[in-house]
């Protein structure tokens, strides 16, 4: 085997250090294990991260392809890049917004920064996203509203000191297994507890001391009910509220009665009191996609932050802690120029725009005026807007966007370039396919959910027909916007990125490759070579002025939002609620955990036995799930962990999102993946449609590594 190479697992956002060893001959990873020297995980590693790094399923792309006479055929890099450059240049000559770019939380910081620099500073398009809007935008918006800055205040260091671990709308036992081991270990202490709020009895809920089973979509009502009950029982932290916050009076005056709000969420008063009492101890409140991926996601996330502030659960060992989905979603938020300029610089601030344009060496007027609509709006703009070409990098929107059949039809109308490591439904639809390297084959850095930056290193060279994301992005940039990229290597791009963050709330300027070589990982803010961030906004040595938030007043802000209506309530015709969630061993949209794009099989629909008896009745385990947008055949699994009236489908299956609704949160633009109205019918009675993607011709051969592809969470 090759020499041991310390790197970082890119399977999820925990950010575990790995040690990879490449094969002696050819390409691939021969051995993967946890890195005992890495400060995040200290040698721990989950089986799926090891397995998917070394030996995933899926169909690898190994040569560029172009569409000729309706088929995708192998070609040279020169031919493929010429086709891309010609098409993009033609679109850009008419309108910069004619070219849309979709990135991913699976790219390194360097590749994400370069792609954002090219999209914003090179092309000048507003139709760009880096995956954030599909998973974390509601949490991001809530953090800005409350604290004036993005990212959770707590870190992993706070987990052992919490006495209540309140997991709300998340399933870390499945999504973040190494982190869940820390949470469960802390909750086992005699004076500690694990509390879960979720409609489903998830793997996390099975381990909980208390599981509050609320109505689907009832999160905002329940959070307001808990706060109202905290006030009824006079359990607020008045010192923190008065010394460090604004807006509590307006929130208090607008709260509903605790009993009525709890009833809206289908939660009893006893369960409500259990939540109130749990919050009386130092609490870490974790939430995930069950909160964010909703048309009320921002309001619900803000309500959870309000709970932390009102009960004094701010400071070490407590606080609001959103759980990031894709491996480098946090890094993309800091460096990719999606919702902010690098370093979380305000997108609309004229001084910040001028600073970015100066570093990039471009005219300021080339930068787009706003951050754009998010992926749902980007794809809609193929129909009713200016978008004529789409460049999808390490993402699979044909399977991952809501109302996926419509998304597929729209993307089929655009000139579509797909840059990825794996064959996917989106690659099958492309006009040009650019095969990209993945982790284990490329170098750079990544940033985990607690703001820790660490190295990603290559343990094996990519095959000769494959190029790294950074190489592809800078090559396209050099053809279309000469002189935009001064640096083309990962370290040079990283130095430019961290320099642009200097003096910002997300200051990474004290982090270098040399420092990461010595320390393995550094948490931002890190404004100098000796500093590393801890709990944010809090300085215990400052006495009465311990709290300082980057808001206009220096104080945190309570919210008064109560959200809108359910975008698609159940009816007599569609009486069941569909929800989507992760499976333990399936990667986002399944591109590296299923064997074939052509034969994905039927998704397994988990349904309460009573619901099956009521709405299916025939005893047949093969049924059809229908929404107003499509129908898909499923194999049903009777499961009492699923509440009555709900159908649970895996978010990773490529058929699932044909059913979901393209409604979005009005503040964050995040899609409402978690609730839509459906019905169950016998397969031979289905009247909906199920659309199969085109077939990729001359497919690539497998190679034993992980992939970068995935949309959403």
GROMACS .gro file of N, CA and C in nm, residues 196-340:
model
  435
  196UNK      N    1  -3.601   1.441   2.244
  196UNK     CA    2  -3.618   1.448   2.099
  196UNK      C    3  -3.758   1.498   2.067
  197UNK      N    4  -3.766   1.596   1.976
  197UNK     CA    5  -3.894   1.645   1.923
  197UNK      C    6  -3.898   1.608   1.776
  198UNK      N    7  -3.989   1.518   1.740
  198UNK     CA    8  -3.996   1.470   1.602
  198UNK      C    9  -4.126   1.395   1.583
  199UNK      N   10  -4.195   1.412   1.469
  199UNK     CA   11  -4.316   1.333   1.445
  199UNK      C   12  -4.289   1.183   1.437
  200UNK      N   13  -4.167   1.146   1.397
  200UNK     CA   14  -4.130   1.006   1.375
  200UNK      C   15  -4.047   0.957   1.493
  201UNK      N   16  -4.066   0.831   1.529
  201UNK     CA   17  -3.979   0.770   1.629
  201UNK      C   18  -3.850   0.726   1.558
  202UNK      N   19  -3.760   0.821   1.543
  202UNK     CA   20  -3.636   0.799   1.470
  202UNK      C   21  -3.538   0.715   1.553
  203UNK      N   22  -3.425   0.682   1.490
  203UNK     CA   23  -3.321   0.612   1.564
  203UNK      C   24  -3.272   0.695   1.682
  204UNK      N   25  -3.270   0.827   1.667
  204UNK     CA   26  -3.234   0.915   1.779
  204UNK      C   27  -3.341   0.912   1.886
  205UNK      N   28  -3.467   0.918   1.846
  205UNK     CA   29  -3.577   0.915   1.942
  205UNK      C   30  -3.581   0.785   2.021
  206UNK      N   31  -3.543   0.675   1.958
  206UNK     CA   32  -3.541   0.547   2.029
  206UNK      C   33  -3.445   0.549   2.147
  207UNK      N   34  -3.343   0.634   2.140
  207UNK     CA   35  -3.244   0.643   2.249
  207UNK      C   36  -3.280   0.751   2.351
  208UNK      N   37  -3.389   0.823   2.328
  208UNK     CA   38  -3.418   0.942   2.408
  208UNK      C   39  -3.481   0.906   2.543
  209UNK      N   40  -3.459   0.993   2.641
  209UNK     CA   41  -3.531   0.985   2.768
  209UNK      C   42  -3.673   1.036   2.752
  210UNK      N   43  -3.691   1.134   2.664
  210UNK     CA   44  -3.823   1.191   2.635
  210UNK      C   45  -3.835   1.208   2.485
  211UNK      N   46  -3.944   1.158   2.427
  211UNK     CA   47  -3.972   1.180   2.285
  211UNK      C   48  -4.107   1.249   2.274
  212UNK      N   49  -4.107   1.370   2.223
  212UNK     CA   50  -4.230   1.445   2.201
  212UNK      C   51  -4.269   1.429   2.055
  213UNK      N   52  -4.379   1.363   2.032
  213UNK     CA   53  -4.426   1.330   1.898
  213UNK      C   54  -4.527   1.436   1.856
  214UNK      N   55  -4.483   1.535   1.782
  214UNK     CA   56  -4.569   1.646   1.743
  214UNK      C   57  -4.628   1.621   1.605
  215UNK      N   58  -4.727   1.701   1.566
  215UNK     CA   59  -4.786   1.691   1.434
  215UNK      C   60  -4.686   1.737   1.328
  216UNK      N   61  -4.684   1.674   1.210
  216UNK     CA   62  -4.596   1.720   1.103
  216UNK      C   63  -4.618   1.869   1.074
  217UNK      N   64  -4.509   1.945   1.072
  217UNK     CA   65  -4.520   2.088   1.047
  217UNK      C   66  -4.559   2.170   1.169
  218UNK      N   67  -4.568   2.106   1.285
  218UNK     CA   68  -4.611   2.177   1.406
  218UNK      C   69  -4.498   2.239   1.485
  219UNK      N   70  -4.378   2.246   1.429
  219UNK     CA   71  -4.261   2.290   1.505
  219UNK      C   72  -4.272   2.433   1.554
  220UNK      N   73  -4.314   2.524   1.466
  220UNK     CA   74  -4.322   2.664   1.505
  220UNK      C   75  -4.426   2.684   1.615
  221UNK      N   76  -4.543   2.621   1.600
  221UNK     CA   77  -4.646   2.633   1.703
  221UNK      C   78  -4.597   2.578   1.836
  222UNK      N   79  -4.524   2.465   1.833
  222UNK     CA   80  -4.476   2.407   1.958
  222UNK      C   81  -4.369   2.494   2.022
  223UNK      N   82  -4.278   2.547   1.943
  223UNK     CA   83  -4.174   2.634   2.000
  223UNK      C   84  -4.236   2.755   2.068
  224UNK      N   85  -4.339   2.813   2.006
  224UNK     CA   86  -4.406   2.927   2.069
  224UNK      C   87  -4.483   2.884   2.193
  225UNK      N   88  -4.538   2.763   2.190
  225UNK     CA   89  -4.608   2.712   2.309
  225UNK      C   90  -4.511   2.694   2.425
  226UNK      N   91  -4.393   2.640   2.398
  226UNK     CA   92  -4.294   2.622   2.503
  226UNK      C   93  -4.255   2.756   2.563
  227UNK      N   94  -4.230   2.857   2.479
  227UNK     CA   95  -4.192   2.988   2.529
  227UNK      C   96  -4.305   3.050   2.610
  228UNK      N   97  -4.429   3.035   2.562
  228UNK     CA   98  -4.542   3.088   2.639
  228UNK      C   99  -4.552   3.021   2.775
  229UNK      N  100  -4.527   2.891   2.781
  229UNK     CA  101  -4.532   2.819   2.908
  229UNK      C  102  -4.416   2.859   2.998
  230UNK      N  103  -4.298   2.885   2.941
  230UNK     CA  104  -4.186   2.937   3.020
  230UNK      C  105  -4.225   3.068   3.087
  231UNK      N  106  -4.294   3.153   3.013
  231UNK     CA  107  -4.339   3.280   3.071
  231UNK      C  108  -4.445   3.257   3.178
  232UNK      N  109  -4.539   3.166   3.151
  232UNK     CA  110  -4.643   3.138   3.250
  232UNK      C  111  -4.583   3.095   3.383
  233UNK      N  112  -4.473   3.021   3.375
  233UNK     CA  113  -4.411   2.968   3.496
  233UNK      C  114  -4.295   3.055   3.545
  234UNK      N  115  -4.279   3.172   3.484
  234UNK     CA  116  -4.178   3.269   3.524
  234UNK      C  117  -4.038   3.207   3.530
  235UNK      N  118  -4.001   3.140   3.421
  235UNK     CA  119  -3.873   3.071   3.415
  235UNK      C  120  -3.777   3.136   3.315
  236UNK      N  121  -3.805   3.258   3.276
  236UNK     CA  122  -3.716   3.327   3.182
  236UNK      C  123  -3.592   3.376   3.255
  237UNK      N  124  -3.485   3.395   3.180
  237UNK     CA  125  -3.360   3.449   3.234
  237UNK      C  126  -3.361   3.600   3.212
  238UNK      N  127  -3.414   3.672   3.308
  238UNK     CA  128  -3.432   3.816   3.290
  238UNK      C  129  -3.299   3.890   3.283
  239UNK      N  130  -3.198   3.841   3.351
  239UNK     CA  131  -3.068   3.909   3.347
  239UNK      C  132  -3.012   3.908   3.205
  240UNK      N  133  -3.013   3.790   3.140
  240UNK     CA  134  -2.962   3.784   3.004
  240UNK      C  135  -3.048   3.866   2.910
  241UNK      N  136  -3.179   3.856   2.923
  241UNK     CA  137  -3.270   3.930   2.835
  241UNK      C  138  -3.245   4.079   2.845
  242UNK      N  139  -3.232   4.129   2.967
  242UNK     CA  140  -3.218   4.273   2.987
  242UNK      C  141  -3.079   4.324   2.950
  243UNK      N  142  -2.978   4.243   2.971
  243UNK     CA  143  -2.841   4.292   2.950
  243UNK      C  144  -2.790   4.271   2.807
  244UNK      N  145  -2.850   4.174   2.733
  244UNK     CA  146  -2.787   4.135   2.607
  244UNK      C  147  -2.881   4.127   2.489
  245UNK      N  148  -3.010   4.159   2.504
  245UNK     CA  149  -3.104   4.138   2.393
  245UNK      C  150  -3.197   4.257   2.373
  246UNK      N  151  -3.259   4.258   2.256
  246UNK     CA  152  -3.365   4.353   2.223
  246UNK      C  153  -3.486   4.274   2.172
  247UNK      N  154  -3.605   4.333   2.189
  247UNK     CA  155  -3.724   4.280   2.124
  247UNK      C  156  -3.805   4.179   2.203
  248UNK      N  157  -3.766   4.152   2.327
  248UNK     CA  158  -3.840   4.049   2.400
  248UNK      C  159  -3.983   4.092   2.429
  249UNK      N  160  -4.004   4.219   2.457
  249UNK     CA  161  -4.139   4.266   2.489
  249UNK      C  162  -4.235   4.244   2.374
  250UNK      N  163  -4.192   4.275   2.251
  250UNK     CA  164  -4.278   4.256   2.135
  250UNK      C  165  -4.309   4.108   2.114
  251UNK      N  166  -4.210   4.022   2.134
  251UNK     CA  167  -4.235   3.878   2.122
  251UNK      C  168  -4.333   3.832   2.229
  252UNK      N  169  -4.309   3.871   2.352
  252UNK     CA  170  -4.397   3.830   2.463
  252UNK      C  171  -4.541   3.873   2.437
  253UNK      N  172  -4.561   3.994   2.392
  253UNK     CA  173  -4.697   4.045   2.374
  253UNK      C  174  -4.771   3.974   2.261
  254UNK      N  175  -4.697   3.914   2.168
  254UNK     CA  176  -4.763   3.848   2.056
  254UNK      C  177  -4.775   3.698   2.069
  255UNK      N  178  -4.729   3.641   2.181
  255UNK     CA  179  -4.732   3.496   2.195
  255UNK      C  180  -4.876   3.444   2.209
  256UNK      N  181  -4.906   3.328   2.151
  256UNK     CA  182  -5.036   3.265   2.173
  256UNK      C  183  -5.043   3.204   2.312
  257UNK      N  184  -5.159   3.165   2.354
  257UNK     CA  185  -5.173   3.090   2.479
  257UNK      C  186  -5.102   2.956   2.464
  258UNK      N  187  -5.031   2.915   2.569
  258UNK     CA  188  -4.953   2.792   2.561
  258UNK      C  189  -5.039   2.672   2.526
  259UNK      N  190  -5.155   2.660   2.587
  259UNK     CA  191  -5.240   2.542   2.565
  259UNK      C  192  -5.288   2.534   2.421
  260UNK      N  193  -5.330   2.648   2.364
  260UNK     CA  194  -5.383   2.645   2.228
  260UNK      C  195  -5.272   2.618   2.126
  261UNK      N  196  -5.154   2.677   2.147
  261UNK     CA  197  -5.044   2.652   2.055
  261UNK      C  198  -4.997   2.507   2.063
  262UNK      N  199  -4.995   2.450   2.184
  262UNK     CA  200  -4.959   2.310   2.199
  262UNK      C  201  -5.060   2.220   2.130
  263UNK      N  202  -5.188   2.255   2.141
  263UNK     CA  203  -5.292   2.176   2.075
  263UNK      C  204  -5.275   2.181   1.923
  264UNK      N  205  -5.235   2.297   1.869
  264UNK     CA  206  -5.210   2.308   1.726
  264UNK      C  207  -5.101   2.210   1.683
  265UNK      N  208  -5.002   2.191   1.770
  265UNK     CA  209  -4.892   2.098   1.741
  265UNK      C  210  -4.924   1.955   1.784
  266UNK      N  211  -5.044   1.931   1.837
  266UNK     CA  212  -5.086   1.798   1.885
  266UNK      C  213  -4.996   1.748   1.997
  267UNK      N  214  -4.961   1.836   2.089
  267UNK     CA  215  -4.876   1.803   2.203
  267UNK      C  216  -4.952   1.831   2.332
  268UNK      N  217  -4.945   1.740   2.427
  268UNK     CA  218  -5.018   1.754   2.552
  268UNK      C  219  -4.949   1.855   2.643
  269UNK      N  220  -5.024   1.901   2.743
  269UNK     CA  221  -4.968   1.996   2.840
  269UNK      C  222  -4.856   1.930   2.921
  270UNK      N  223  -4.870   1.801   2.952
  270UNK     CA  224  -4.764   1.732   3.025
  270UNK      C  225  -4.636   1.728   2.943
  271UNK      N  226  -4.648   1.699   2.813
  271UNK     CA  227  -4.529   1.698   2.727
  271UNK      C  228  -4.470   1.838   2.716
  272UNK      N  229  -4.556   1.938   2.709
  272UNK     CA  230  -4.509   2.077   2.704
  272UNK      C  231  -4.428   2.110   2.829
  273UNK      N  232  -4.478   2.071   2.944
  273UNK     CA  233  -4.408   2.098   3.069
  273UNK      C  234  -4.276   2.022   3.076
  274UNK      N  235  -4.271   1.903   3.018
  274UNK     CA  236  -4.145   1.828   3.017
  274UNK      C  237  -4.039   1.904   2.938
  275UNK      N  238  -4.078   1.966   2.828
  275UNK     CA  239  -3.983   2.046   2.751
  275UNK      C  240  -3.940   2.169   2.829
  276UNK      N  241  -4.034   2.234   2.895
  276UNK     CA  242  -4.001   2.352   2.976
  276UNK      C  243  -3.901   2.316   3.085
  277UNK      N  244  -3.925   2.205   3.152
  277UNK     CA  245  -3.837   2.164   3.261
  277UNK      C  246  -3.699   2.123   3.210
  278UNK      N  247  -3.695   2.061   3.093
  278UNK     CA  248  -3.566   2.024   3.036
  278UNK      C  249  -3.481   2.147   3.006
  279UNK      N  250  -3.544   2.253   2.961
  279UNK     CA  251  -3.473   2.376   2.928
  279UNK      C  252  -3.423   2.451   3.050
  280UNK      N  253  -3.469   2.412   3.168
  280UNK     CA  254  -3.423   2.478   3.291
  280UNK      C  255  -3.278   2.444   3.322
  281UNK      N  256  -3.227   2.334   3.267
  281UNK     CA  257  -3.087   2.296   3.283
  281UNK      C  258  -3.007   2.344   3.162
  282UNK      N  259  -2.874   2.354   3.174
  282UNK     CA  260  -2.794   2.394   3.057
  282UNK      C  261  -2.824   2.304   2.937
  283UNK      N  262  -2.870   2.367   2.830
  283UNK     CA  263  -2.925   2.292   2.716
  283UNK      C  264  -2.855   2.329   2.587
  284UNK      N  265  -2.815   2.226   2.512
  284UNK     CA  266  -2.780   2.243   2.372
  284UNK      C  267  -2.902   2.202   2.290
  285UNK      N  268  -2.950   2.295   2.207
  285UNK     CA  269  -3.068   2.270   2.125
  285UNK      C  270  -3.022   2.253   1.981
  286UNK      N  271  -3.026   2.127   1.935
  286UNK     CA  272  -2.983   2.094   1.799
  286UNK      C  273  -3.105   2.086   1.708
  287UNK      N  274  -3.090   2.135   1.585
  287UNK     CA  275  -3.196   2.113   1.488
  287UNK      C  276  -3.135   2.087   1.351
  288UNK      N  277  -3.220   2.029   1.263
  288UNK     CA  278  -3.170   1.993   1.132
  288UNK      C  279  -3.272   2.020   1.023
  289UNK      N  280  -3.275   1.931   0.924
  289UNK     CA  281  -3.357   1.955   0.806
  289UNK      C  282  -3.507   1.952   0.836
  290UNK      N  283  -3.548   1.884   0.942
  290UNK     CA  284  -3.689   1.885   0.979
  290UNK      C  285  -3.740   2.025   1.010
  291UNK      N  286  -3.651   2.113   1.053
  291UNK     CA  287  -3.685   2.255   1.074
  291UNK      C  288  -3.657   2.335   0.948
  292UNK      N  289  -3.538   2.322   0.893
  292UNK     CA  290  -3.495   2.411   0.785
  292UNK      C  291  -3.574   2.392   0.657
  293UNK      N  292  -3.600   2.267   0.618
  293UNK     CA  293  -3.660   2.240   0.488
  293UNK      C  294  -3.812   2.251   0.495
  294UNK      N  295  -3.856   2.373   0.517
  294UNK     CA  296  -3.998   2.403   0.536
  294UNK      C  297  -4.025   2.544   0.489
  295UNK      N  298  -4.147   2.568   0.443
  295UNK     CA  299  -4.183   2.704   0.404
  295UNK      C  300  -4.193   2.796   0.526
  296UNK      N  301  -4.188   2.738   0.646
  296UNK     CA  302  -4.181   2.816   0.771
  296UNK      C  303  -4.047   2.793   0.841
  297UNK      N  304  -3.946   2.751   0.766
  297UNK     CA  305  -3.820   2.712   0.826
  297UNK      C  306  -3.749   2.823   0.900
  298UNK      N  307  -3.743   2.942   0.840
  298UNK     CA  308  -3.674   3.053   0.906
  298UNK      C  309  -3.744   3.092   1.035
  299UNK      N  310  -3.876   3.103   1.031
  299UNK     CA  311  -3.951   3.139   1.151
  299UNK      C  312  -3.934   3.034   1.260
  300UNK      N  313  -3.933   2.906   1.222
  300UNK     CA  314  -3.917   2.800   1.321
  300UNK      C  315  -3.777   2.802   1.380
  301UNK      N  316  -3.674   2.821   1.296
  301UNK     CA  317  -3.537   2.828   1.348
  301UNK      C  318  -3.520   2.949   1.440
  302UNK      N  319  -3.580   3.060   1.404
  302UNK     CA  320  -3.573   3.177   1.492
  302UNK      C  321  -3.644   3.150   1.624
  303UNK      N  322  -3.754   3.078   1.620
  303UNK     CA  323  -3.826   3.046   1.744
  303UNK      C  324  -3.743   2.958   1.836
  304UNK      N  325  -3.663   2.867   1.779
  304UNK     CA  326  -3.576   2.784   1.862
  304UNK      C  327  -3.464   2.868   1.923
  305UNK      N  328  -3.409   2.961   1.847
  305UNK     CA  329  -3.309   3.052   1.902
  305UNK      C  330  -3.371   3.138   2.012
  306UNK      N  331  -3.495   3.186   1.990
  306UNK     CA  332  -3.565   3.262   2.094
  306UNK      C  333  -3.575   3.182   2.224
  307UNK      N  334  -3.604   3.051   2.212
  307UNK     CA  335  -3.614   2.967   2.330
  307UNK      C  336  -3.482   2.964   2.406
  308UNK      N  337  -3.372   2.949   2.333
  308UNK     CA  338  -3.241   2.948   2.398
  308UNK      C  339  -3.215   3.080   2.470
  309UNK      N  340  -3.243   3.191   2.404
  309UNK     CA  341  -3.215   3.321   2.466
  309UNK      C  342  -3.306   3.348   2.585
  310UNK      N  343  -3.433   3.317   2.572
  310UNK     CA  344  -3.528   3.348   2.680
  310UNK      C  345  -3.501   3.266   2.805
  311UNK      N  346  -3.451   3.144   2.788
  311UNK     CA  347  -3.424   3.058   2.904
  311UNK      C  348  -3.280   3.068   2.951
  312UNK      N  349  -3.202   3.157   2.892
  312UNK     CA  350  -3.063   3.173   2.934
  312UNK      C  351  -2.971   3.063   2.887
  313UNK      N  352  -3.016   2.988   2.787
  313UNK     CA  353  -2.931   2.883   2.734
  313UNK      C  354  -2.841   2.938   2.624
  314UNK      N  355  -2.757   3.029   2.668
  314UNK     CA  356  -2.653   3.089   2.586
  314UNK      C  357  -2.526   3.086   2.668
  315UNK      N  358  -2.414   3.056   2.604
  315UNK     CA  359  -2.288   3.046   2.673
  315UNK      C  360  -2.239   2.903   2.675
  316UNK      N  361  -2.115   2.880   2.716
  316UNK     CA  362  -2.056   2.745   2.712
  316UNK      C  363  -2.146   2.639   2.773
  317UNK      N  364  -2.157   2.527   2.702
  317UNK     CA  365  -2.241   2.417   2.747
  317UNK      C  366  -2.387   2.431   2.711
  318UNK      N  367  -2.421   2.530   2.629
  318UNK     CA  368  -2.560   2.552   2.593
  318UNK      C  369  -2.567   2.630   2.462
  319UNK      N  370  -2.691   2.646   2.410
  319UNK     CA  371  -2.710   2.732   2.296
  319UNK      C  372  -2.771   2.662   2.176
  320UNK      N  373  -2.802   2.740   2.072
  320UNK     CA  374  -2.862   2.686   1.949
  320UNK      C  375  -2.755   2.630   1.857
  321UNK      N  376  -2.776   2.507   1.809
  321UNK     CA  377  -2.672   2.437   1.733
  321UNK      C  378  -2.737   2.368   1.613
  322UNK      N  379  -2.740   2.436   1.499
  322UNK     CA  380  -2.793   2.376   1.377
  322UNK      C  381  -2.695   2.271   1.326
  323UNK      N  382  -2.750   2.158   1.278
  323UNK     CA  383  -2.669   2.046   1.231
  323UNK      C  384  -2.662   2.050   1.079
  324UNK      N  385  -2.544   2.078   1.028
  324UNK     CA  386  -2.523   2.092   0.885
  324UNK      C  387  -2.527   1.955   0.817
  325UNK      N  388  -2.580   1.952   0.694
  325UNK     CA  389  -2.595   1.826   0.623
  325UNK      C  390  -2.472   1.789   0.543
  326UNK      N  391  -2.451   1.852   0.429
  326UNK     CA  392  -2.338   1.813   0.343
  326UNK      C  393  -2.205   1.853   0.407
  327UNK      N  394  -2.102   1.781   0.366
  327UNK     CA  395  -1.973   1.789   0.435
  327UNK      C  396  -1.919   1.931   0.447
  328UNK      N  397  -1.926   2.009   0.340
  328UNK     CA  398  -1.865   2.141   0.343
  328UNK      C  399  -1.967   2.252   0.322
  329UNK      N  400  -2.089   2.231   0.369
  329UNK     CA  401  -2.188   2.339   0.361
  329UNK      C  402  -2.143   2.462   0.437
  330UNK      N  403  -2.079   2.444   0.554
  330UNK     CA  404  -2.029   2.559   0.629
  330UNK      C  405  -1.922   2.633   0.550
  331UNK      N  406  -1.830   2.558   0.490
  331UNK     CA  407  -1.726   2.623   0.411
  331UNK      C  408  -1.783   2.699   0.293
  332UNK      N  409  -1.883   2.640   0.228
  332UNK     CA  410  -1.945   2.708   0.114
  332UNK      C  411  -2.009   2.839   0.158
  333UNK      N  412  -2.065   2.842   0.278
  333UNK     CA  413  -2.126   2.965   0.329
  333UNK      C  414  -2.022   3.074   0.352
  334UNK      N  415  -1.902   3.035   0.390
  334UNK     CA  416  -1.798   3.132   0.422
  334UNK      C  417  -1.726   3.181   0.297
  335UNK      N  418  -1.708   3.092   0.198
  335UNK     CA  419  -1.613   3.126   0.092
  335UNK      C  420  -1.673   3.138  -0.047
  336UNK      N  421  -1.798   3.093  -0.071
  336UNK     CA  422  -1.842   3.072  -0.208
  336UNK      C  423  -1.913   3.190  -0.273
  337UNK      N  424  -1.936   3.299  -0.200
  337UNK     CA  425  -2.003   3.418  -0.255
  337UNK      C  426  -2.147   3.390  -0.294
  338UNK      N  427  -2.215   3.306  -0.216
  338UNK     CA  428  -2.358   3.283  -0.242
  338UNK      C  429  -2.443   3.387  -0.167
  339UNK      N  430  -2.460   3.370  -0.037
  339UNK     CA  431  -2.543   3.464   0.040
  339UNK      C  432  -2.468   3.585   0.087
  340UNK      N  433  -2.335   3.572   0.097
  340UNK     CA  434  -2.247   3.683   0.135
  340UNK      C  435  -2.121   3.672   0.052
   0.00000   0.00000   0.00000
